[in-house]
Each structure stands twice: as structure tokens, then as C-alpha cells.
PDB file of C-alpha atoms in Angstrom:
ATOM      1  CA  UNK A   1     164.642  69.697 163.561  1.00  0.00           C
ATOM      2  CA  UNK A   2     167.759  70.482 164.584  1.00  0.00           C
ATOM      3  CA  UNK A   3     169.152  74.120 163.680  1.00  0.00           C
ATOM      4  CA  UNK A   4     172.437  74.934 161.641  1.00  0.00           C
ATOM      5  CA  UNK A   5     174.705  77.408 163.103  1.00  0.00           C
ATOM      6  CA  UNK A   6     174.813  80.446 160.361  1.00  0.00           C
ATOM      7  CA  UNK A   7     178.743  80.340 160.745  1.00  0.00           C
ATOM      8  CA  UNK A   8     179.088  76.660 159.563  1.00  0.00           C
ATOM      9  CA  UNK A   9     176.380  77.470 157.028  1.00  0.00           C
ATOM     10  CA  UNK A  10     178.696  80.073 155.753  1.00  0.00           C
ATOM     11  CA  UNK A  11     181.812  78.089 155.811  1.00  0.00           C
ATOM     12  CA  UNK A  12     179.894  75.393 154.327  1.00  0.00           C
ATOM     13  CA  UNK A  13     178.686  77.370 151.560  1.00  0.00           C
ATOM     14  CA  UNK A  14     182.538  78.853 151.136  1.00  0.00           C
ATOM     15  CA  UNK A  15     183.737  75.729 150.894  1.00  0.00           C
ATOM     16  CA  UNK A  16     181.224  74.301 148.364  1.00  0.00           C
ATOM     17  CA  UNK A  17     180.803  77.441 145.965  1.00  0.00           C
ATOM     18  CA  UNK A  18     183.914  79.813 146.667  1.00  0.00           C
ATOM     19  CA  UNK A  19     186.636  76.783 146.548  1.00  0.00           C
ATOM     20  CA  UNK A  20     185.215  74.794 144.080  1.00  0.00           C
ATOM     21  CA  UNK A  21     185.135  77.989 141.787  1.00  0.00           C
ATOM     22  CA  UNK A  22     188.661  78.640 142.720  1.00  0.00           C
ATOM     23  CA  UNK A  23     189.166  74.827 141.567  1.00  0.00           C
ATOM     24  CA  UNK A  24     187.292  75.151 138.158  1.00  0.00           C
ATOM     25  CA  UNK A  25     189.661  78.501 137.423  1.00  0.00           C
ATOM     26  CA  UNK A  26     192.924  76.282 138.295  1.00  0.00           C
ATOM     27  CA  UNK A  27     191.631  73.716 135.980  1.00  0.00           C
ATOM     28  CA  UNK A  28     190.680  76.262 133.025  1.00  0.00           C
ATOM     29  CA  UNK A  29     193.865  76.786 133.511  1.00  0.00           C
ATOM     30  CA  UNK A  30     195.891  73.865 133.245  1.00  0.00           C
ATOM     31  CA  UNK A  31     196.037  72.419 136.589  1.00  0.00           C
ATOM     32  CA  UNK A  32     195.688  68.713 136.392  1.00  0.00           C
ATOM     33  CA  UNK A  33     195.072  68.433 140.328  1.00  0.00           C
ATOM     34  CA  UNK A  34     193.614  72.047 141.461  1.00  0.00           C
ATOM     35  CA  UNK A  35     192.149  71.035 145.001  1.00  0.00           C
ATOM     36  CA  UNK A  36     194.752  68.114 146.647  1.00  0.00           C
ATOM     37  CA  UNK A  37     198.061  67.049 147.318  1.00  0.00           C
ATOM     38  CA  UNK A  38     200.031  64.120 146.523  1.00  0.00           C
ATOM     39  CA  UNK A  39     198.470  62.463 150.005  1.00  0.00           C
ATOM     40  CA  UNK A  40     194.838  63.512 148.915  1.00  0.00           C
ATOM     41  CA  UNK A  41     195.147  66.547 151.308  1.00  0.00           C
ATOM     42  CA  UNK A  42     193.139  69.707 150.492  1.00  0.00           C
ATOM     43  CA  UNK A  43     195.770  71.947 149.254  1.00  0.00           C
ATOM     44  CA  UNK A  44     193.437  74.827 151.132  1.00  0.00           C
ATOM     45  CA  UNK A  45     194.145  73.828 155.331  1.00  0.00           C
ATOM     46  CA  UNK A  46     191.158  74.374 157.238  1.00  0.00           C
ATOM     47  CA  UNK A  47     192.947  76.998 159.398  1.00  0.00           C
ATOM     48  CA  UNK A  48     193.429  78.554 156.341  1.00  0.00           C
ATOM     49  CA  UNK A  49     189.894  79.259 155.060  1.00  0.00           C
ATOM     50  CA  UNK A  50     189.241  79.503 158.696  1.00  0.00           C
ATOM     51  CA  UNK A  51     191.175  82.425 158.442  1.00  0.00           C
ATOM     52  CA  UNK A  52     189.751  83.527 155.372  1.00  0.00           C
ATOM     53  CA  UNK A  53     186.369  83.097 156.240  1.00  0.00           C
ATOM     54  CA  UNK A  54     186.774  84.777 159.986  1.00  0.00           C
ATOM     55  CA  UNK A  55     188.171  87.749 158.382  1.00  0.00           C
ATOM     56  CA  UNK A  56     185.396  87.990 156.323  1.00  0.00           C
ATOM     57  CA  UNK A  57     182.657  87.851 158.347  1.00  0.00           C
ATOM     58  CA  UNK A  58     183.786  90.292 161.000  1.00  0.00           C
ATOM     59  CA  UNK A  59     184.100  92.630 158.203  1.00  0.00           C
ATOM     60  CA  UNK A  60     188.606  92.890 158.001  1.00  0.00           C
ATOM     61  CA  UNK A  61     188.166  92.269 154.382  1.00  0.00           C
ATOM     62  CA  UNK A  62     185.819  92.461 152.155  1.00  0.00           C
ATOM     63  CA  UNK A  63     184.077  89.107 150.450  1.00  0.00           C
ATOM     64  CA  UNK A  64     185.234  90.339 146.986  1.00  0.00           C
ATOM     65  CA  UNK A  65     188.909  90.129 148.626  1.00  0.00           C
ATOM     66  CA  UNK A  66     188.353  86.661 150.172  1.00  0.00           C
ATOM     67  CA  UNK A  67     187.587  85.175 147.364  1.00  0.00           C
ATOM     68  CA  UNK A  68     190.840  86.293 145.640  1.00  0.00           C
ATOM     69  CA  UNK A  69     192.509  85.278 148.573  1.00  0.00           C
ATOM     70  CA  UNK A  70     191.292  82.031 148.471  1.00  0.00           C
ATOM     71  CA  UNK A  71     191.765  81.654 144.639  1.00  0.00           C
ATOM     72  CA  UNK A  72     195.632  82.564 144.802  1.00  0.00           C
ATOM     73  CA  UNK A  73     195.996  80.297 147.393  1.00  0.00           C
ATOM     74  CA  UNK A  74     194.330  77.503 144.996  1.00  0.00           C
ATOM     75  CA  UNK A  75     196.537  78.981 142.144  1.00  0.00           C
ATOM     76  CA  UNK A  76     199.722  78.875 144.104  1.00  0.00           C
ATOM     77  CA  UNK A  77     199.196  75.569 145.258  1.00  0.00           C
ATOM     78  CA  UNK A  78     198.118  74.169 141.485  1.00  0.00           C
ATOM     79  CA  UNK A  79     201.908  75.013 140.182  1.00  0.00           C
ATOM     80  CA  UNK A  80     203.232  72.619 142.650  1.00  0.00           C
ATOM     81  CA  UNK A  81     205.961  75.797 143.840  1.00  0.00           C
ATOM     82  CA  UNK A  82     204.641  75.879 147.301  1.00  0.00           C
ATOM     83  CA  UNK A  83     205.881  75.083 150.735  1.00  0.00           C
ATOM     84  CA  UNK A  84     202.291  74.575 152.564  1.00  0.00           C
ATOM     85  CA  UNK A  85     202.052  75.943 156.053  1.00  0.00           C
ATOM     86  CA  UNK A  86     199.064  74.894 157.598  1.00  0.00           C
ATOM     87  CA  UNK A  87     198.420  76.839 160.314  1.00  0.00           C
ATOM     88  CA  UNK A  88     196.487  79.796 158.684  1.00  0.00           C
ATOM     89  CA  UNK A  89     199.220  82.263 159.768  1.00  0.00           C
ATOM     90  CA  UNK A  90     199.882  82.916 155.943  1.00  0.00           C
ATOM     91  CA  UNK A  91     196.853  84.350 155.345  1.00  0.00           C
ATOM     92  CA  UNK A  92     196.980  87.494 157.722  1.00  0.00           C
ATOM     93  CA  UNK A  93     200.661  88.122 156.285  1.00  0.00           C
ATOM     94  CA  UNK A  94     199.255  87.702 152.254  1.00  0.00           C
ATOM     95  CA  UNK A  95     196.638  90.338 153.301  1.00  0.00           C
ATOM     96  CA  UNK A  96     198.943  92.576 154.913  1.00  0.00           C
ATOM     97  CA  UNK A  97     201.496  92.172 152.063  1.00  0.00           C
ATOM     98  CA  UNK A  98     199.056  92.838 149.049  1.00  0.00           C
ATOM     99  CA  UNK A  99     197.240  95.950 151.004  1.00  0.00           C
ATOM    100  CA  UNK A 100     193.804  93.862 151.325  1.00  0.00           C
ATOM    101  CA  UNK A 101     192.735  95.095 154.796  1.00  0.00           C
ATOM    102  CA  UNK A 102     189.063  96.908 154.561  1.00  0.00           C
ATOM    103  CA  UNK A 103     189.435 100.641 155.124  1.00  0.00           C
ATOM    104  CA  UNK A 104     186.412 102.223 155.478  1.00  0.00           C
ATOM    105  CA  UNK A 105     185.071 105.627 155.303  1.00  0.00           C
ATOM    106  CA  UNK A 106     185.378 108.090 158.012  1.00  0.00           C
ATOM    107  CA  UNK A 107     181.642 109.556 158.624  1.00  0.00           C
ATOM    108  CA  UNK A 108     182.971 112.475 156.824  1.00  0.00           C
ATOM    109  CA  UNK A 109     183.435 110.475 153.864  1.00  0.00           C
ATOM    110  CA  UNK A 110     180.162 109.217 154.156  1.00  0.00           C
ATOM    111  CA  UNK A 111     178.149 112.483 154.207  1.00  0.00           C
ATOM    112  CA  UNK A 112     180.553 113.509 151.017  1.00  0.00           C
ATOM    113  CA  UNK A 113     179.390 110.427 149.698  1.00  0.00           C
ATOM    114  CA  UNK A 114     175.430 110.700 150.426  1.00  0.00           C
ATOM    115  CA  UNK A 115     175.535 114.253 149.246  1.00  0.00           C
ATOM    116  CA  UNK A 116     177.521 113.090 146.199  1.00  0.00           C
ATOM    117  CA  UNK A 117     175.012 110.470 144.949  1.00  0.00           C
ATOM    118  CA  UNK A 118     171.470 112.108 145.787  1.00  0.00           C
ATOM    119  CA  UNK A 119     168.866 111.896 144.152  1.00  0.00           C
ATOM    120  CA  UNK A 120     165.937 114.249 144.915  1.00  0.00           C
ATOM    121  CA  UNK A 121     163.575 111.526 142.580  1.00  0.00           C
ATOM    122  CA  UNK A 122     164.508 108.779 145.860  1.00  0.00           C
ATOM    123  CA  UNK A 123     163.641 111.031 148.630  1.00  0.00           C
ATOM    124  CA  UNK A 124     160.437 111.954 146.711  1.00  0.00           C
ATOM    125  CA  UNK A 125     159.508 108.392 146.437  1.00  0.00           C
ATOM    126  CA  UNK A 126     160.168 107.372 149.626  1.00  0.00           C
ATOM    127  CA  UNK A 127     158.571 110.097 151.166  1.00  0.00           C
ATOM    128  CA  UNK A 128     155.251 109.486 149.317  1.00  0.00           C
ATOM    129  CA  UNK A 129     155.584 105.567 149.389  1.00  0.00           C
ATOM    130  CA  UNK A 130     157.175 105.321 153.405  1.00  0.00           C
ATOM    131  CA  UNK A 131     160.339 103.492 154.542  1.00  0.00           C
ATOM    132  CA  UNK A 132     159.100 100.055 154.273  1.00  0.00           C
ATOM    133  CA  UNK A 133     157.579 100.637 150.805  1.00  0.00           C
ATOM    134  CA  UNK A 134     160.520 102.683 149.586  1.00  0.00           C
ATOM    135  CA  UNK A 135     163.335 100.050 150.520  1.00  0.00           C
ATOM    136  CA  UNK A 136     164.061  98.909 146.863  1.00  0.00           C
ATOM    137  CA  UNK A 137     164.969 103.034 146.468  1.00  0.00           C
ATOM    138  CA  UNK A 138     166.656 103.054 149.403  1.00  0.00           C
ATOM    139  CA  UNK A 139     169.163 100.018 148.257  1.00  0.00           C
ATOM    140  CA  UNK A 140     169.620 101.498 144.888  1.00  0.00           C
ATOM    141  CA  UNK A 141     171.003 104.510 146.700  1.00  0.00           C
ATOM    142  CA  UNK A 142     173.265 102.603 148.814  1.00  0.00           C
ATOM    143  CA  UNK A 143     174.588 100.977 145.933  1.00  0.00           C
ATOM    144  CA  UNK A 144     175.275 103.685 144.118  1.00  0.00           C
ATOM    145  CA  UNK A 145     177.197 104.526 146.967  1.00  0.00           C
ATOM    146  CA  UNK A 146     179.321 101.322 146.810  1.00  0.00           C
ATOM    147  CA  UNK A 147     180.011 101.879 143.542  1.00  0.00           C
ATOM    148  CA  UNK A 148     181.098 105.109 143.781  1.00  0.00           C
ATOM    149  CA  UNK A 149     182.883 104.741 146.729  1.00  0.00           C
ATOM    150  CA  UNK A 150     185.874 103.372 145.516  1.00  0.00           C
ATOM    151  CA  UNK A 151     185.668 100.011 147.678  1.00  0.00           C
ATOM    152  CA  UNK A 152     185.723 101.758 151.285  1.00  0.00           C
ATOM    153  CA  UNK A 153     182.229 101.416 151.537  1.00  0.00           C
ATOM    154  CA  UNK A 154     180.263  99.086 153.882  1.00  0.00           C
ATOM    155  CA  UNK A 155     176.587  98.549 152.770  1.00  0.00           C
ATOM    156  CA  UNK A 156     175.305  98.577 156.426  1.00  0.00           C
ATOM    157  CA  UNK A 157     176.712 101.683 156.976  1.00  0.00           C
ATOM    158  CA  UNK A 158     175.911 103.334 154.132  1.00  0.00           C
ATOM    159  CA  UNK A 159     171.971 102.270 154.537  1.00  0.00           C
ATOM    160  CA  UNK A 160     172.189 103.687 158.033  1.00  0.00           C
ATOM    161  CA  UNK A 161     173.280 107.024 155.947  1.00  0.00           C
ATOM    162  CA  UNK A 162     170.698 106.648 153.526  1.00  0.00           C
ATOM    163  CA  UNK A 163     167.949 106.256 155.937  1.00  0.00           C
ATOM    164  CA  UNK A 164     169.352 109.013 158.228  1.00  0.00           C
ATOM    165  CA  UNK A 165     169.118 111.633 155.405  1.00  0.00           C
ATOM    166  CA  UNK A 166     166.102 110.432 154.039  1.00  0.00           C
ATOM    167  CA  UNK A 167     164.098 110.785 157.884  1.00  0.00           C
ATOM    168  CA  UNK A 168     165.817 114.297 157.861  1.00  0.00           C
ATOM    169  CA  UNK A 169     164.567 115.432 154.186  1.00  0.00           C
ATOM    170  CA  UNK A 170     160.773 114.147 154.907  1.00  0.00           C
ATOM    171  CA  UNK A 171     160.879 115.340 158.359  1.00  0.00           C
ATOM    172  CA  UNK A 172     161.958 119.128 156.915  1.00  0.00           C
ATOM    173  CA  UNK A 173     158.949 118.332 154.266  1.00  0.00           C
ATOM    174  CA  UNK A 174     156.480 117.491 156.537  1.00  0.00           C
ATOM    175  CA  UNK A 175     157.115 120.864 158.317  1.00  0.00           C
ATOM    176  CA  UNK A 176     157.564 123.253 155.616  1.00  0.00           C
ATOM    177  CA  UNK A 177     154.248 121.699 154.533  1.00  0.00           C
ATOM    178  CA  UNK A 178     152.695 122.105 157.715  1.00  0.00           C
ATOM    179  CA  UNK A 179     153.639 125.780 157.660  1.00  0.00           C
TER     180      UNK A 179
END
């Protein structure tokens, strides 16, 4: 069988889910054509969501922000007052112009954060059930953290935090225990 490259998977799956939502909120509403031209082009170029996509996945934006991205390009293009470019240039200079570039935390950030959202029920858990067992815990805690983190949070990050401080809190457990 032959194997899929994730990447085209992904762009695949943006193309089938993320622009055909984009098209079903152009056509709620009231755009009679949402997804092509008047010569049956895409109105989206592929070096467009090739853009979109690329700065997704290396993490320059977040997926939340690509999908708005792709959506005002859908909506933009619907009301017929666009001049397409189709090189995928545009989409760098719409990010830049509306502020969407990713900014993450600073590590100081994320220790304000993980001390912030703690919960000494988690550790407790995790430190009775292990790492493995504990990992539903351990993602409620990193969500918390993206939810209170005001959209500079990235998840793998913050569950390298998470399972930093929770290694430290058993390992001081184990010890004072031992004494």
C-alpha cells in the first residue's frame, strides 16, 4: 500500500474541511458563487493556501488564525471587489497587517503560567496513577494553560512544562517520604 505524505494529508484535509467551511459561511451569507471565478478558477490560488497551510504547520500562526485567514480570503473574494494575486505573497502581508503572527511565551511566562494554573489534586493523581496513567490530567492542565494564556501558548510547550513540574513535585515527594 502505498503511504500518504502527512503534509498532503493535511493540505488535503484543509482543503476539504477548512475551505469548504469557509464556502458554506460565504453562502450563509449571500454569496451566490463562494469558491470560483468567472473561468471556474478557485478563488483561493494554491500558493495561497500553500501559504496558509506552511505557516501553519511550522507553527508562524496559529490554526485558529489560518482558518480566519483563509475565510476572509473566501469572503473577500465572494463580493466580487478583489484584484486576485496569485502568487501567495498576499498572505504574509494580510498576517503582518492584522497582527496574526504567533508570539509565544518567553519560559518566564511559562513558569508564571504553570504556577498560575496548579492544581495540587493533578500532581496528586499523577503521582499515585504514573505519567502514562495520568496523561488525561496532564492535558487538562495544559489546557487550562491555553486558555488562560491569552493565545501565546503552544500546547507542546506547555506539556513539556507540565511534565517538568510534575517529575519535580513527585521526585521532592518521593524523598520527603523516604526521609
Amino acid at each position: 500500500e502505498t503511504e500518504i505524505n502527512p503534509l498532503a494529508r493535511k493540505a488535503g484535509n484543509w482543503v476539504l474541511h477548512e475551505l469548504g467551511a469557509a464556502a458554506a459561511a460565504a453562502v450563509e451569507s449571500g454569496s451566490e458563487r463562494p469558491l470560483f471565478d468567472d473561468k471556474g478558477r478557485c478563488i483561493v490560488s494554491p500558493p495561497q493556501m500553500a501559504r496558509i497551510i506552511h505557516h501553519v504547520e511550522r507553527g508562524a500562526i496559529k490554526g485558529g488564525r489560518g482558518k480566519e485567514l483563509l475565510g476572509a480570503f473566501v469572503a473577500a473574494a465572494g463580493d466580487r471587489k478583489w484584484a486576485p494575486v496569485w502568487s501567495g505573497d498576499e498572505v504574509d502581508a494580510v498576517i503582518e497587517r492584522e497582527g496574526m503572527w504567533f508570539k509565544g511565551l518567553d519560559e518566564e511566562g511559562y513558569e508564571a503560567l504553570l504556577a498560575a494554573t496548579r492544581e495540587e489534586r493533578i500532581v496528586e493523581d499523577v503521582r499515585k496513577r504514573g505519567m502514562e496513567k495520568g496523561k488525561g490530567k496532564i492535558m487538562y492542565w495544559v489546557g487550562r494553560m491555553m486558555r488562560e494564556g491569552g493565545g501565546g501558548v503552544d500546547a507542546k510547550v506547555a506539556e513539556r512544562f507540565v511534565k517538568r513540574a510534575l517529575e519535580e513535585a513527585i521526585l521532592v515527594q518521593e524523598k520527603g517520604e523516604k526521609k
